[in-house]
Amino acid sequence: AACPDAPVGDGFLLDSLGGGFVLLAVGCTAEAVSEAGVTATPHHVPDPHAQLCARYLGDATRAVYLIRPDQHVVARWPAFDAGAVRAALRRALALE
């Protein structure tokens, strides 16, 4: 699914993600994860506002998303799990 945009600070979320794989951590933290020469870099949103929460959290209090360079969601987890991120990166890179 395509990532929904939302205001963050003085701009918009999607503009701040960059051009690679990103681990979007909403209300929590994540660490960089590498697999097959590709690194998913963390992007933290520690205090999300209501509009971002509605679009990314629903009823949850936190979530971690793996987002492809074309700003589509690969996977979502309730918390950071490096092993799960590596497995999702492998699927996204067509290595599995």
mmCIF file with all atom_site columns, C-alpha atoms in Angstrom:
data_model
loop_
_atom_site.group_PDB
_atom_site.id
_atom_site.type_symbol
_atom_site.label_atom_id
_atom_site.label_alt_id
_atom_site.label_comp_id
_atom_site.label_asym_id
_atom_site.label_entity_id
_atom_site.label_seq_id
_atom_site.pdbx_PDB_ins_code
_atom_site.Cartn_x
_atom_site.Cartn_y
_atom_site.Cartn_z
_atom_site.occupancy
_atom_site.B_iso_or_equiv
_atom_site.pdbx_formal_charge
_atom_site.auth_seq_id
_atom_site.auth_comp_id
_atom_site.auth_asym_id
_atom_site.auth_atom_id
_atom_site.pdbx_PDB_model_num
ATOM 1  C CA . ALA A 1 1  ? 0.000  0.000   0.000  1.00 0.00 ? 1  ALA A CA 1
ATOM 2  C CA . ALA A 1 2  ? 1.139  3.554   -0.607 1.00 0.00 ? 2  ALA A CA 1
ATOM 3  C CA . CYS A 1 3  ? 2.160  5.521   2.483  1.00 0.00 ? 3  CYS A CA 1
ATOM 4  C CA . PRO A 1 4  ? -0.300 8.198   3.485  1.00 0.00 ? 4  PRO A CA 1
ATOM 5  C CA . ASP A 1 5  ? 1.210  11.627  3.980  1.00 0.00 ? 5  ASP A CA 1
ATOM 6  C CA . ALA A 1 6  ? 0.697  13.707  7.103  1.00 0.00 ? 6  ALA A CA 1
ATOM 7  C CA . PRO A 1 7  ? 2.000  17.001  8.458  1.00 0.00 ? 7  PRO A CA 1
ATOM 8  C CA . VAL A 1 8  ? 5.082  16.657  10.677 1.00 0.00 ? 8  VAL A CA 1
ATOM 9  C CA . GLY A 1 9  ? 6.723  19.698  12.213 1.00 0.00 ? 9  GLY A CA 1
ATOM 10 C CA . ASP A 1 10 ? 7.122  22.357  9.523  1.00 0.00 ? 10 ASP A CA 1
ATOM 11 C CA . GLY A 1 11 ? 6.648  19.959  6.585  1.00 0.00 ? 11 GLY A CA 1
ATOM 12 C CA . PHE A 1 12 ? 5.184  16.643  5.566  1.00 0.00 ? 12 PHE A CA 1
ATOM 13 C CA . LEU A 1 13 ? 6.183  13.112  6.484  1.00 0.00 ? 13 LEU A CA 1
ATOM 14 C CA . LEU A 1 14 ? 6.820  11.738  2.999  1.00 0.00 ? 14 LEU A CA 1
ATOM 15 C CA . ASP A 1 15 ? 9.113  14.647  2.112  1.00 0.00 ? 15 ASP A CA 1
ATOM 16 C CA . SER A 1 16 ? 11.310 13.779  5.098  1.00 0.00 ? 16 SER A CA 1
ATOM 17 C CA . LEU A 1 17 ? 11.775 10.061  4.374  1.00 0.00 ? 17 LEU A CA 1
ATOM 18 C CA . GLY A 1 18 ? 14.551 10.305  1.777  1.00 0.00 ? 18 GLY A CA 1
ATOM 19 C CA . GLY A 1 19 ? 15.115 7.928   -1.111 1.00 0.00 ? 19 GLY A CA 1
ATOM 20 C CA . GLY A 1 20 ? 16.032 4.590   0.448  1.00 0.00 ? 20 GLY A CA 1
ATOM 21 C CA . PHE A 1 21 ? 14.443 1.939   2.627  1.00 0.00 ? 21 PHE A CA 1
ATOM 22 C CA . VAL A 1 22 ? 13.193 3.543   5.846  1.00 0.00 ? 22 VAL A CA 1
ATOM 23 C CA . LEU A 1 23 ? 12.080 2.194   9.199  1.00 0.00 ? 23 LEU A CA 1
ATOM 24 C CA . LEU A 1 24 ? 9.366  4.635   10.238 1.00 0.00 ? 24 LEU A CA 1
ATOM 25 C CA . ALA A 1 25 ? 9.076  4.411   14.023 1.00 0.00 ? 25 ALA A CA 1
ATOM 26 C CA . VAL A 1 26 ? 5.909  6.121   15.253 1.00 0.00 ? 26 VAL A CA 1
ATOM 27 C CA . GLY A 1 27 ? 5.789  6.555   19.021 1.00 0.00 ? 27 GLY A CA 1
ATOM 28 C CA . CYS A 1 28 ? 8.794  4.255   19.531 1.00 0.00 ? 28 CYS A CA 1
ATOM 29 C CA . THR A 1 29 ? 12.363 3.719   18.343 1.00 0.00 ? 29 THR A CA 1
ATOM 30 C CA . ALA A 1 30 ? 14.100 1.534   15.768 1.00 0.00 ? 30 ALA A CA 1
ATOM 31 C CA . GLU A 1 31 ? 17.689 0.861   14.717 1.00 0.00 ? 31 GLU A CA 1
ATOM 32 C CA . ALA A 1 32 ? 19.254 0.634   11.263 1.00 0.00 ? 32 ALA A CA 1
ATOM 33 C CA . VAL A 1 33 ? 19.060 -2.852  9.768  1.00 0.00 ? 33 VAL A CA 1
ATOM 34 C CA . SER A 1 34 ? 21.143 -4.121  6.837  1.00 0.00 ? 34 SER A CA 1
ATOM 35 C CA . GLU A 1 35 ? 20.491 -7.071  4.570  1.00 0.00 ? 35 GLU A CA 1
ATOM 36 C CA . ALA A 1 36 ? 22.180 -7.996  1.294  1.00 0.00 ? 36 ALA A CA 1
ATOM 37 C CA . GLY A 1 37 ? 23.984 -4.648  1.112  1.00 0.00 ? 37 GLY A CA 1
ATOM 38 C CA . VAL A 1 38 ? 20.824 -2.574  1.663  1.00 0.00 ? 38 VAL A CA 1
ATOM 39 C CA . THR A 1 39 ? 20.262 -0.590  4.849  1.00 0.00 ? 39 THR A CA 1
ATOM 40 C CA . ALA A 1 40 ? 16.901 0.468   6.211  1.00 0.00 ? 40 ALA A CA 1
ATOM 41 C CA . THR A 1 41 ? 17.548 3.664   8.154  1.00 0.00 ? 41 THR A CA 1
ATOM 42 C CA . PRO A 1 42 ? 15.376 4.711   11.080 1.00 0.00 ? 42 PRO A CA 1
ATOM 43 C CA . HIS A 1 43 ? 13.139 7.757   10.978 1.00 0.00 ? 43 HIS A CA 1
ATOM 44 C CA . HIS A 1 44 ? 11.631 8.471   14.387 1.00 0.00 ? 44 HIS A CA 1
ATOM 45 C CA . VAL A 1 45 ? 8.389  10.304  15.079 1.00 0.00 ? 45 VAL A CA 1
ATOM 46 C CA . PRO A 1 46 ? 8.463  10.276  18.901 1.00 0.00 ? 46 PRO A CA 1
ATOM 47 C CA . ASP A 1 47 ? 5.416  12.479  19.533 1.00 0.00 ? 47 ASP A CA 1
ATOM 48 C CA . PRO A 1 48 ? 3.023  12.013  16.614 1.00 0.00 ? 48 PRO A CA 1
ATOM 49 C CA . HIS A 1 49 ? 0.061  14.368  16.415 1.00 0.00 ? 49 HIS A CA 1
ATOM 50 C CA . ALA A 1 50 ? -3.545 13.250  15.914 1.00 0.00 ? 50 ALA A CA 1
ATOM 51 C CA . GLN A 1 51 ? -3.541 13.310  12.095 1.00 0.00 ? 51 GLN A CA 1
ATOM 52 C CA . LEU A 1 52 ? -0.423 11.142  11.828 1.00 0.00 ? 52 LEU A CA 1
ATOM 53 C CA . CYS A 1 53 ? -1.733 8.786   14.543 1.00 0.00 ? 53 CYS A CA 1
ATOM 54 C CA . ALA A 1 54 ? -5.003 8.343   12.682 1.00 0.00 ? 54 ALA A CA 1
ATOM 55 C CA . ARG A 1 55 ? -3.182 7.470   9.460  1.00 0.00 ? 55 ARG A CA 1
ATOM 56 C CA . TYR A 1 56 ? -0.451 5.234   10.878 1.00 0.00 ? 56 TYR A CA 1
ATOM 57 C CA . LEU A 1 57 ? -1.544 3.899   14.265 1.00 0.00 ? 57 LEU A CA 1
ATOM 58 C CA . GLY A 1 58 ? -5.296 3.442   14.361 1.00 0.00 ? 58 GLY A CA 1
ATOM 59 C CA . ASP A 1 59 ? -5.996 2.118   17.859 1.00 0.00 ? 59 ASP A CA 1
ATOM 60 C CA . ALA A 1 60 ? -2.339 1.198   18.503 1.00 0.00 ? 60 ALA A CA 1
ATOM 61 C CA . THR A 1 61 ? -0.017 3.362   20.607 1.00 0.00 ? 61 THR A CA 1
ATOM 62 C CA . ARG A 1 62 ? 3.070  2.727   18.467 1.00 0.00 ? 62 ARG A CA 1
ATOM 63 C CA . ALA A 1 63 ? 4.214  1.005   15.279 1.00 0.00 ? 63 ALA A CA 1
ATOM 64 C CA . VAL A 1 64 ? 7.241  0.419   13.096 1.00 0.00 ? 64 VAL A CA 1
ATOM 65 C CA . TYR A 1 65 ? 6.876  0.412   9.309  1.00 0.00 ? 65 TYR A CA 1
ATOM 66 C CA . LEU A 1 66 ? 9.355  -0.722  6.693  1.00 0.00 ? 66 LEU A CA 1
ATOM 67 C CA . ILE A 1 67 ? 8.916  1.615   3.732  1.00 0.00 ? 67 ILE A CA 1
ATOM 68 C CA . ARG A 1 68 ? 10.359 1.046   0.260  1.00 0.00 ? 68 ARG A CA 1
ATOM 69 C CA . PRO A 1 69 ? 12.203 3.811   -1.651 1.00 0.00 ? 69 PRO A CA 1
ATOM 70 C CA . ASP A 1 70 ? 9.025  4.410   -3.702 1.00 0.00 ? 70 ASP A CA 1
ATOM 71 C CA . GLN A 1 71 ? 7.156  5.146   -0.438 1.00 0.00 ? 71 GLN A CA 1
ATOM 72 C CA . HIS A 1 72 ? 5.091  1.960   -0.309 1.00 0.00 ? 72 HIS A CA 1
ATOM 73 C CA . VAL A 1 73 ? 4.720  -0.064  2.881  1.00 0.00 ? 73 VAL A CA 1
ATOM 74 C CA . VAL A 1 74 ? 6.546  -3.401  2.974  1.00 0.00 ? 74 VAL A CA 1
ATOM 75 C CA . ALA A 1 75 ? 5.527  -4.414  6.514  1.00 0.00 ? 75 ALA A CA 1
ATOM 76 C CA . ARG A 1 76 ? 4.273  -3.126  9.858  1.00 0.00 ? 76 ARG A CA 1
ATOM 77 C CA . TRP A 1 77 ? 5.042  -4.303  13.401 1.00 0.00 ? 77 TRP A CA 1
ATOM 78 C CA . PRO A 1 78 ? 3.868  -3.209  16.864 1.00 0.00 ? 78 PRO A CA 1
ATOM 79 C CA . ALA A 1 79 ? 7.523  -2.747  17.908 1.00 0.00 ? 79 ALA A CA 1
ATOM 80 C CA . PHE A 1 80 ? 11.021 -2.931  16.418 1.00 0.00 ? 80 PHE A CA 1
ATOM 81 C CA . ASP A 1 81 ? 12.261 -6.470  15.662 1.00 0.00 ? 81 ASP A CA 1
ATOM 82 C CA . ALA A 1 82 ? 15.549 -6.594  13.736 1.00 0.00 ? 82 ALA A CA 1
ATOM 83 C CA . GLY A 1 83 ? 15.016 -10.194 12.597 1.00 0.00 ? 83 GLY A CA 1
ATOM 84 C CA . ALA A 1 84 ? 11.567 -9.436  11.222 1.00 0.00 ? 84 ALA A CA 1
ATOM 85 C CA . VAL A 1 85 ? 12.939 -6.365  9.431  1.00 0.00 ? 85 VAL A CA 1
ATOM 86 C CA . ARG A 1 86 ? 15.726 -8.429  7.833  1.00 0.00 ? 86 ARG A CA 1
ATOM 87 C CA . ALA A 1 87 ? 13.191 -10.996 6.617  1.00 0.00 ? 87 ALA A CA 1
ATOM 88 C CA . ALA A 1 88 ? 10.953 -8.261  5.188  1.00 0.00 ? 88 ALA A CA 1
ATOM 89 C CA . LEU A 1 89 ? 13.931 -6.631  3.459  1.00 0.00 ? 89 LEU A CA 1
ATOM 90 C CA . ARG A 1 90 ? 14.808 -9.986  1.877  1.00 0.00 ? 90 ARG A CA 1
ATOM 91 C CA . ARG A 1 91 ? 11.244 -10.324 0.549  1.00 0.00 ? 91 ARG A CA 1
ATOM 92 C CA . ALA A 1 92 ? 11.217 -6.725  -0.704 1.00 0.00 ? 92 ALA A CA 1
ATOM 93 C CA . LEU A 1 93 ? 14.517 -7.307  -2.498 1.00 0.00 ? 93 LEU A CA 1
ATOM 94 C CA . ALA A 1 94 ? 13.174 -10.532 -4.059 1.00 0.00 ? 94 ALA A CA 1
ATOM 95 C CA . LEU A 1 95 ? 15.809 -12.616 -2.281 1.00 0.00 ? 95 LEU A CA 1
ATOM 96 C CA . GLU A 1 96 ? 13.212 -15.067 -0.956 1.00 0.00 ? 96 GLU A CA 1
#
